[in-house]
Amino acid sequence: MSICAPIGVWGGTFDPVHFGHLRTALELCQQLKLGQVRFVPCQQPVHKDRVYATAEHRLAMLQLACAEQSAFYVDDRELTRNTPSFMIDTLISLRKEFPSIPLALLMGSDAFVNLPVWHRWQQLLHYAHIVVVNRPGYRLEVGSKLQSMLDKHKLDHANGLGRQLAGGILIQTTTALDISATLIRNQLRANLSPRFLLPDAVQAYIQTHQLYS
Ligand code: ATP
């Protein structure tokens, strides 16, 4: 029996946000009948060496990108707390805010294969489901610990997300878009246009503020 449309949670640096994030989020929203997708930019990334644009710029670009998509919501909770951007803390705070709505942590296959280095990674499923999408160039090759988590929690169908608040892992196929923020930053540095890889409004914001040059 369905409880309520799940909320998708999409964490990242979004440095900058691009169509790989946005198109994938839209397809997941439609395929999984999510009530909304919350984009959660991190303050200081825990699993990357550095960010290139400030948190304020990354947030502003996300707000521009999500402005016309009513199911997309920009959630700045990691930017307003003074602790490392651990996803487990974000999920705990979302669970408090939405005690009876399923949460689905959305991520690309590149992020999922590295899950065992995340802080308290085995507890993520206490607070949310995990939905993994294919990302070009990253095969879903998991180590033994992650494989046993997958064996125990894998869902056969998206309907499983609505039946419980948390605890399932769904592997979902979306249109493969080989776009990354790294590619866009490299193009800008080389004085090449990144047009059609990201929203025009985000590209204009980058130009106005002379980011990534
Ligand atoms: P960078 O190139 O700077 O490492 P990125 O493009 O990978 O950045 P992030 O903000 O680090 O973007 O990614 C956040 C989340 O979005 C991760 O779960 C990642 O797997 C996912 N993601 C990013 N790009 C894509 C894409 N093209 N297709 C599917 N998922 C993606």
PDB file of N, CA, C and O in Angstrom, residues 125-186:
ATOM      1  N   LEU A 125      20.480   3.958   4.745  1.00  0.00           N
ATOM      2  CA  LEU A 125      19.217   3.274   4.422  1.00  0.00           C
ATOM      3  C   LEU A 125      18.225   3.279   5.579  1.00  0.00           C
ATOM      4  O   LEU A 125      17.076   2.895   5.405  1.00  0.00           O
ATOM      5  N   HIS A 126      18.659   3.702   6.768  1.00  0.00           N
ATOM      6  CA  HIS A 126      17.699   3.844   7.873  1.00  0.00           C
ATOM      7  C   HIS A 126      16.785   5.039   7.622  1.00  0.00           C
ATOM      8  O   HIS A 126      15.688   5.116   8.156  1.00  0.00           O
ATOM      9  N   TYR A 127      17.283   5.985   6.843  1.00  0.00           N
ATOM     10  CA  TYR A 127      16.555   7.247   6.665  1.00  0.00           C
ATOM     11  C   TYR A 127      15.993   7.433   5.252  1.00  0.00           C
ATOM     12  O   TYR A 127      15.087   8.256   5.063  1.00  0.00           O
ATOM     13  N   ALA A 128      16.544   6.718   4.285  1.00  0.00           N
ATOM     14  CA  ALA A 128      16.119   6.931   2.890  1.00  0.00           C
ATOM     15  C   ALA A 128      16.312   5.657   2.080  1.00  0.00           C
ATOM     16  O   ALA A 128      17.059   4.757   2.470  1.00  0.00           O
ATOM     17  N   HIS A 129      15.636   5.602   0.945  1.00  0.00           N
ATOM     18  CA  HIS A 129      15.983   4.627  -0.088  1.00  0.00           C
ATOM     19  C   HIS A 129      17.173   5.209  -0.851  1.00  0.00           C
ATOM     20  O   HIS A 129      17.457   6.410  -0.761  1.00  0.00           O
ATOM     21  N   ILE A 130      17.823   4.381  -1.644  1.00  0.00           N
ATOM     22  CA  ILE A 130      18.865   4.887  -2.549  1.00  0.00           C
ATOM     23  C   ILE A 130      18.470   4.503  -3.972  1.00  0.00           C
ATOM     24  O   ILE A 130      18.106   3.345  -4.235  1.00  0.00           O
ATOM     25  N   VAL A 131      18.495   5.473  -4.864  1.00  0.00           N
ATOM     26  CA  VAL A 131      18.230   5.213  -6.285  1.00  0.00           C
ATOM     27  C   VAL A 131      19.505   5.528  -7.061  1.00  0.00           C
ATOM     28  O   VAL A 131      20.040   6.636  -6.953  1.00  0.00           O
ATOM     29  N   VAL A 132      19.974   4.554  -7.818  1.00  0.00           N
ATOM     30  CA  VAL A 132      21.237   4.704  -8.557  1.00  0.00           C
ATOM     31  C   VAL A 132      20.929   4.766 -10.046  1.00  0.00           C
ATOM     32  O   VAL A 132      20.193   3.926 -10.565  1.00  0.00           O
ATOM     33  N   VAL A 133      21.480   5.783 -10.722  1.00  0.00           N
ATOM     34  CA  VAL A 133      21.305   5.877 -12.175  1.00  0.00           C
ATOM     35  C   VAL A 133      22.656   5.655 -12.864  1.00  0.00           C
ATOM     36  O   VAL A 133      23.707   6.005 -12.330  1.00  0.00           O
ATOM     37  N   ASN A 134      22.554   5.084 -14.047  1.00  0.00           N
ATOM     38  CA  ASN A 134      23.745   4.865 -14.856  1.00  0.00           C
ATOM     39  C   ASN A 134      24.404   6.193 -15.203  1.00  0.00           C
ATOM     40  O   ASN A 134      23.721   7.160 -15.506  1.00  0.00           O
ATOM     41  N   ARG A 135      25.707   6.247 -15.123  1.00  0.00           N
ATOM     42  CA  ARG A 135      26.410   7.447 -15.590  1.00  0.00           C
ATOM     43  C   ARG A 135      27.456   7.003 -16.591  1.00  0.00           C
ATOM     44  O   ARG A 135      28.270   6.124 -16.278  1.00  0.00           O
ATOM     45  N   PRO A 136      27.435   7.580 -17.815  1.00  0.00           N
ATOM     46  CA  PRO A 136      28.375   7.130 -18.836  1.00  0.00           C
ATOM     47  C   PRO A 136      29.807   7.144 -18.314  1.00  0.00           C
ATOM     48  O   PRO A 136      30.220   8.098 -17.646  1.00  0.00           O
ATOM     49  N   GLY A 137      30.543   6.088 -18.608  1.00  0.00           N
ATOM     50  CA  GLY A 137      31.948   6.029 -18.198  1.00  0.00           C
ATOM     51  C   GLY A 137      32.151   5.409 -16.824  1.00  0.00           C
ATOM     52  O   GLY A 137      33.282   5.205 -16.414  1.00  0.00           O
ATOM     53  N   TYR A 138      31.091   5.122 -16.103  1.00  0.00           N
ATOM     54  CA  TYR A 138      31.226   4.527 -14.771  1.00  0.00           C
ATOM     55  C   TYR A 138      30.408   3.251 -14.702  1.00  0.00           C
ATOM     56  O   TYR A 138      29.184   3.294 -14.744  1.00  0.00           O
ATOM     57  N   ARG A 139      31.095   2.121 -14.625  1.00  0.00           N
ATOM     58  CA  ARG A 139      30.372   0.851 -14.513  1.00  0.00           C
ATOM     59  C   ARG A 139      30.012   0.604 -13.061  1.00  0.00           C
ATOM     60  O   ARG A 139      30.714   1.047 -12.151  1.00  0.00           O
ATOM     61  N   LEU A 140      28.931  -0.103 -12.869  1.00  0.00           N
ATOM     62  CA  LEU A 140      28.460  -0.364 -11.508  1.00  0.00           C
ATOM     63  C   LEU A 140      29.219  -1.568 -10.942  1.00  0.00           C
ATOM     64  O   LEU A 140      28.659  -2.641 -10.757  1.00  0.00           O
ATOM     65  N   GLU A 141      30.512  -1.344 -10.696  1.00  0.00           N
ATOM     66  CA  GLU A 141      31.320  -2.419 -10.122  1.00  0.00           C
ATOM     67  C   GLU A 141      31.507  -2.140  -8.648  1.00  0.00           C
ATOM     68  O   GLU A 141      32.186  -1.185  -8.267  1.00  0.00           O
ATOM     69  N   VAL A 142      30.899  -2.967  -7.812  1.00  0.00           N
ATOM     70  CA  VAL A 142      30.922  -2.678  -6.380  1.00  0.00           C
ATOM     71  C   VAL A 142      31.769  -3.703  -5.633  1.00  0.00           C
ATOM     72  O   VAL A 142      31.892  -4.852  -6.048  1.00  0.00           O
ATOM     73  N   GLY A 143      32.334  -3.269  -4.510  1.00  0.00           N
ATOM     74  CA  GLY A 143      33.113  -4.167  -3.666  1.00  0.00           C
ATOM     75  C   GLY A 143      32.188  -5.085  -2.869  1.00  0.00           C
ATOM     76  O   GLY A 143      30.968  -4.967  -2.938  1.00  0.00           O
ATOM     77  N   SER A 144      32.786  -5.983  -2.094  1.00  0.00           N
ATOM     78  CA  SER A 144      31.982  -7.027  -1.442  1.00  0.00           C
ATOM     79  C   SER A 144      31.013  -6.472  -0.391  1.00  0.00           C
ATOM     80  O   SER A 144      29.885  -6.939  -0.269  1.00  0.00           O
ATOM     81  N   LYS A 145      31.435  -5.434   0.349  1.00  0.00           N
ATOM     82  CA  LYS A 145      30.537  -4.885   1.379  1.00  0.00           C
ATOM     83  C   LYS A 145      29.296  -4.254   0.743  1.00  0.00           C
ATOM     84  O   LYS A 145      28.179  -4.450   1.200  1.00  0.00           O
ATOM     85  N   LEU A 146      29.555  -3.496  -0.323  1.00  0.00           N
ATOM     86  CA  LEU A 146      28.438  -2.832  -1.000  1.00  0.00           C
ATOM     87  C   LEU A 146      27.552  -3.867  -1.704  1.00  0.00           C
ATOM     88  O   LEU A 146      26.330  -3.743  -1.734  1.00  0.00           O
ATOM     89  N   GLN A 147      28.193  -4.903  -2.246  1.00  0.00           N
ATOM     90  CA  GLN A 147      27.430  -5.957  -2.918  1.00  0.00           C
ATOM     91  C   GLN A 147      26.476  -6.641  -1.933  1.00  0.00           C
ATOM     92  O   GLN A 147      25.321  -6.910  -2.258  1.00  0.00           O
ATOM     93  N   SER A 148      26.960  -6.868  -0.711  1.00  0.00           N
ATOM     94  CA  SER A 148      26.061  -7.559   0.226  1.00  0.00           C
ATOM     95  C   SER A 148      24.921  -6.626   0.667  1.00  0.00           C
ATOM     96  O   SER A 148      23.800  -7.073   0.884  1.00  0.00           O
ATOM     97  N   MET A 149      25.210  -5.320   0.736  1.00  0.00           N
ATOM     98  CA  MET A 149      24.108  -4.372   1.020  1.00  0.00           C
ATOM     99  C   MET A 149      23.093  -4.403  -0.124  1.00  0.00           C
ATOM    100  O   MET A 149      21.881  -4.426   0.090  1.00  0.00           O
ATOM    101  N   LEU A 150      23.624  -4.431  -1.338  1.00  0.00           N
ATOM    102  CA  LEU A 150      22.763  -4.454  -2.530  1.00  0.00           C
ATOM    103  C   LEU A 150      21.913  -5.732  -2.550  1.00  0.00           C
ATOM    104  O   LEU A 150      20.701  -5.687  -2.794  1.00  0.00           O
ATOM    105  N   ASP A 151      22.548  -6.875  -2.260  1.00  0.00           N
ATOM    106  CA  ASP A 151      21.812  -8.151  -2.267  1.00  0.00           C
ATOM    107  C   ASP A 151      20.654  -8.118  -1.269  1.00  0.00           C
ATOM    108  O   ASP A 151      19.584  -8.644  -1.520  1.00  0.00           O
ATOM    109  N   LYS A 152      20.905  -7.463  -0.129  1.00  0.00           N
ATOM    110  CA  LYS A 152      19.900  -7.467   0.934  1.00  0.00           C
ATOM    111  C   LYS A 152      18.761  -6.472   0.675  1.00  0.00           C
ATOM    112  O   LYS A 152      17.621  -6.708   1.057  1.00  0.00           O
ATOM    113  N   HIS A 153      19.085  -5.375  -0.006  1.00  0.00           N
ATOM    114  CA  HIS A 153      18.106  -4.265  -0.054  1.00  0.00           C
ATOM    115  C   HIS A 153      17.567  -3.959  -1.451  1.00  0.00           C
ATOM    116  O   HIS A 153      16.732  -3.071  -1.593  1.00  0.00           O
ATOM    117  N   LYS A 154      18.036  -4.698  -2.467  1.00  0.00           N
ATOM    118  CA  LYS A 154      17.674  -4.329  -3.843  1.00  0.00           C
ATOM    119  C   LYS A 154      16.164  -4.456  -4.079  1.00  0.00           C
ATOM    120  O   LYS A 154      15.551  -5.466  -3.706  1.00  0.00           O
ATOM    121  N   LEU A 155      15.595  -3.429  -4.675  1.00  0.00           N
ATOM    122  CA  LEU A 155      14.177  -3.442  -5.033  1.00  0.00           C
ATOM    123  C   LEU A 155      14.038  -3.883  -6.484  1.00  0.00           C
ATOM    124  O   LEU A 155      14.830  -3.472  -7.338  1.00  0.00           O
ATOM    125  N   ASP A 156      13.007  -4.693  -6.773  1.00  0.00           N
ATOM    126  CA  ASP A 156      12.789  -5.142  -8.152  1.00  0.00           C
ATOM    127  C   ASP A 156      12.004  -4.120  -8.951  1.00  0.00           C
ATOM    128  O   ASP A 156      12.033  -4.127 -10.172  1.00  0.00           O
ATOM    129  N   HIS A 157      11.296  -3.264  -8.245  1.00  0.00           N
ATOM    130  CA  HIS A 157      10.398  -2.349  -8.950  1.00  0.00           C
ATOM    131  C   HIS A 157      10.297  -1.021  -8.206  1.00  0.00           C
ATOM    132  O   HIS A 157      10.372  -0.995  -6.971  1.00  0.00           O
ATOM    133  N   ALA A 158      10.099   0.040  -8.987  1.00  0.00           N
ATOM    134  CA  ALA A 158       9.994   1.386  -8.393  1.00  0.00           C
ATOM    135  C   ALA A 158       8.845   1.503  -7.392  1.00  0.00           C
ATOM    136  O   ALA A 158       8.882   2.335  -6.491  1.00  0.00           O
ATOM    137  N   ASN A 159       7.816   0.670  -7.536  1.00  0.00           N
ATOM    138  CA  ASN A 159       6.691   0.730  -6.591  1.00  0.00           C
ATOM    139  C   ASN A 159       7.146   0.521  -5.153  1.00  0.00           C
ATOM    140  O   ASN A 159       6.509   0.994  -4.219  1.00  0.00           O
ATOM    141  N   GLY A 160       8.249  -0.200  -4.995  1.00  0.00           N
ATOM    142  CA  GLY A 160       8.772  -0.481  -3.658  1.00  0.00           C
ATOM    143  C   GLY A 160       9.129   0.785  -2.888  1.00  0.00           C
ATOM    144  O   GLY A 160       9.113   0.795  -1.664  1.00  0.00           O
ATOM    145  N   LEU A 161       9.424   1.857  -3.609  1.00  0.00           N
ATOM    146  CA  LEU A 161       9.824   3.104  -2.936  1.00  0.00           C
ATOM    147  C   LEU A 161       8.677   3.702  -2.125  1.00  0.00           C
ATOM    148  O   LEU A 161       8.905   4.333  -1.098  1.00  0.00           O
ATOM    149  N   GLY A 162       7.456   3.504  -2.606  1.00  0.00           N
ATOM    150  CA  GLY A 162       6.305   4.100  -1.935  1.00  0.00           C
ATOM    151  C   GLY A 162       5.748   3.235  -0.813  1.00  0.00           C
ATOM    152  O   GLY A 162       4.882   3.663  -0.071  1.00  0.00           O
ATOM    153  N   ARG A 163       6.236   2.011  -0.712  1.00  0.00           N
ATOM    154  CA  ARG A 163       5.657   1.076   0.264  1.00  0.00           C
ATOM    155  C   ARG A 163       6.278   1.182   1.642  1.00  0.00           C
ATOM    156  O   ARG A 163       5.747   0.691   2.612  1.00  0.00           O
ATOM    157  N   GLN A 164       7.474   1.747   1.701  1.00  0.00           N
ATOM    158  CA  GLN A 164       8.117   1.946   3.003  1.00  0.00           C
ATOM    159  C   GLN A 164       8.873   3.268   2.968  1.00  0.00           C
ATOM    160  O   GLN A 164       9.159   3.798   1.893  1.00  0.00           O
ATOM    161  N   LEU A 165       9.209   3.786   4.123  1.00  0.00           N
ATOM    162  CA  LEU A 165       9.819   5.119   4.193  1.00  0.00           C
ATOM    163  C   LEU A 165      11.269   5.136   3.740  1.00  0.00           C
ATOM    164  O   LEU A 165      11.791   6.151   3.294  1.00  0.00           O
ATOM    165  N   ALA A 166      11.939   4.007   3.860  1.00  0.00           N
ATOM    166  CA  ALA A 166      13.391   3.953   3.593  1.00  0.00           C
ATOM    167  C   ALA A 166      13.792   2.490   3.461  1.00  0.00           C
ATOM    168  O   ALA A 166      12.973   1.589   3.672  1.00  0.00           O
ATOM    169  N   GLY A 167      15.055   2.275   3.082  1.00  0.00           N
ATOM    170  CA  GLY A 167      15.597   0.917   3.192  1.00  0.00           C
ATOM    171  C   GLY A 167      15.773   0.134   1.912  1.00  0.00           C
ATOM    172  O   GLY A 167      16.323  -0.964   1.939  1.00  0.00           O
ATOM    173  N   GLY A 168      15.314   0.671   0.757  1.00  0.00           N
ATOM    174  CA  GLY A 168      15.467  -0.079  -0.492  1.00  0.00           C
ATOM    175  C   GLY A 168      16.523   0.547  -1.393  1.00  0.00           C
ATOM    176  O   GLY A 168      16.814   1.738  -1.294  1.00  0.00           O
ATOM    177  N   ILE A 169      17.095  -0.279  -2.261  1.00  0.00           N
ATOM    178  CA  ILE A 169      18.033   0.240  -3.278  1.00  0.00           C
ATOM    179  C   ILE A 169      17.454  -0.097  -4.650  1.00  0.00           C
ATOM    180  O   ILE A 169      17.155  -1.266  -4.928  1.00  0.00           O
ATOM    181  N   LEU A 170      17.292   0.923  -5.474  1.00  0.00           N
ATOM    182  CA  LEU A 170      16.743   0.730  -6.810  1.00  0.00           C
ATOM    183  C   LEU A 170      17.780   1.160  -7.837  1.00  0.00           C
ATOM    184  O   LEU A 170      18.344   2.247  -7.731  1.00  0.00           O
ATOM    185  N   ILE A 171      18.033   0.291  -8.813  1.00  0.00           N
ATOM    186  CA  ILE A 171      18.906   0.668  -9.932  1.00  0.00           C
ATOM    187  C   ILE A 171      17.984   1.062 -11.076  1.00  0.00           C
ATOM    188  O   ILE A 171      17.152   0.263 -11.501  1.00  0.00           O
ATOM    189  N   GLN A 172      18.106   2.275 -11.541  1.00  0.00           N
ATOM    190  CA  GLN A 172      17.150   2.801 -12.510  1.00  0.00           C
ATOM    191  C   GLN A 172      17.878   3.284 -13.761  1.00  0.00           C
ATOM    192  O   GLN A 172      18.958   3.872 -13.657  1.00  0.00           O
ATOM    193  N   THR A 173      17.273   3.063 -14.922  1.00  0.00           N
ATOM    194  CA  THR A 173      17.898   3.519 -16.167  1.00  0.00           C
ATOM    195  C   THR A 173      17.285   4.836 -16.615  1.00  0.00           C
ATOM    196  O   THR A 173      16.067   4.968 -16.685  1.00  0.00           O
ATOM    197  N   THR A 174      18.151   5.791 -16.900  1.00  0.00           N
ATOM    198  CA  THR A 174      17.702   7.071 -17.461  1.00  0.00           C
ATOM    199  C   THR A 174      18.540   7.337 -18.713  1.00  0.00           C
ATOM    200  O   THR A 174      19.517   6.622 -18.963  1.00  0.00           O
ATOM    201  N   THR A 175      18.175   8.350 -19.465  1.00  0.00           N
ATOM    202  CA  THR A 175      18.950   8.687 -20.663  1.00  0.00           C
ATOM    203  C   THR A 175      20.385   9.006 -20.252  1.00  0.00           C
ATOM    204  O   THR A 175      20.609   9.857 -19.386  1.00  0.00           O
ATOM    205  N   ALA A 176      21.336   8.312 -20.863  1.00  0.00           N
ATOM    206  CA  ALA A 176      22.740   8.517 -20.494  1.00  0.00           C
ATOM    207  C   ALA A 176      23.255   9.813 -21.116  1.00  0.00           C
ATOM    208  O   ALA A 176      23.243   9.973 -22.337  1.00  0.00           O
ATOM    209  N   LEU A 177      23.666  10.738 -20.287  1.00  0.00           N
ATOM    210  CA  LEU A 177      24.192  12.023 -20.766  1.00  0.00           C
ATOM    211  C   LEU A 177      25.608  12.179 -20.246  1.00  0.00           C
ATOM    212  O   LEU A 177      25.812  12.296 -19.035  1.00  0.00           O
ATOM    213  N   ASP A 178      26.537  12.180 -21.149  1.00  0.00           N
ATOM    214  CA  ASP A 178      27.950  12.240 -20.738  1.00  0.00           C
ATOM    215  C   ASP A 178      28.355  13.696 -20.528  1.00  0.00           C
ATOM    216  O   ASP A 178      29.167  14.247 -21.270  1.00  0.00           O
ATOM    217  N   ILE A 179      27.751  14.302 -19.518  1.00  0.00           N
ATOM    218  CA  ILE A 179      28.018  15.710 -19.186  1.00  0.00           C
ATOM    219  C   ILE A 179      28.508  15.737 -17.745  1.00  0.00           C
ATOM    220  O   ILE A 179      27.949  15.058 -16.886  1.00  0.00           O
ATOM    221  N   SER A 180      29.542  16.514 -17.498  1.00  0.00           N
ATOM    222  CA  SER A 180      29.998  16.688 -16.114  1.00  0.00           C
ATOM    223  C   SER A 180      30.345  18.162 -15.909  1.00  0.00           C
ATOM    224  O   SER A 180      30.619  18.898 -16.871  1.00  0.00           O
ATOM    225  N   ALA A 181      30.363  18.571 -14.646  1.00  0.00           N
ATOM    226  CA  ALA A 181      30.770  19.941 -14.332  1.00  0.00           C
ATOM    227  C   ALA A 181      32.240  20.139 -14.725  1.00  0.00           C
ATOM    228  O   ALA A 181      32.632  21.226 -15.162  1.00  0.00           O
ATOM    229  N   THR A 182      33.038  19.094 -14.592  1.00  0.00           N
ATOM    230  CA  THR A 182      34.454  19.180 -14.977  1.00  0.00           C
ATOM    231  C   THR A 182      34.582  19.535 -16.462  1.00  0.00           C
ATOM    232  O   THR A 182      35.372  20.411 -16.844  1.00  0.00           O
ATOM    233  N   LEU A 183      33.785  18.868 -17.300  1.00  0.00           N
ATOM    234  CA  LEU A 183      33.811  19.139 -18.745  1.00  0.00           C
ATOM    235  C   LEU A 183      33.476  20.610 -19.005  1.00  0.00           C
ATOM    236  O   LEU A 183      34.150  21.291 -19.791  1.00  0.00           O
ATOM    237  N   ILE A 184      32.450  21.109 -18.326  1.00  0.00           N
ATOM    238  CA  ILE A 184      32.026  22.502 -18.543  1.00  0.00           C
ATOM    239  C   ILE A 184      33.116  23.473 -18.066  1.00  0.00           C
ATOM    240  O   ILE A 184      33.456  24.433 -18.767  1.00  0.00           O
ATOM    241  N   ARG A 185      33.698  23.210 -16.901  1.00  0.00           N
ATOM    242  CA  ARG A 185      34.762  24.106 -16.402  1.00  0.00           C
ATOM    243  C   ARG A 185      35.948  24.101 -17.370  1.00  0.00           C
ATOM    244  O   ARG A 185      36.531  25.149 -17.662  1.00  0.00           O
ATOM    245  N   ASN A 186      36.276  22.919 -17.900  1.00  0.00           N
ATOM    246  CA  ASN A 186      37.409  22.826 -18.831  1.00  0.00           C
ATOM    247  C   ASN A 186      37.127  23.603 -20.119  1.00  0.00           C
ATOM    248  O   ASN A 186      38.010  24.267 -20.670  1.00  0.00           O
TER     249      ASN A 186
END
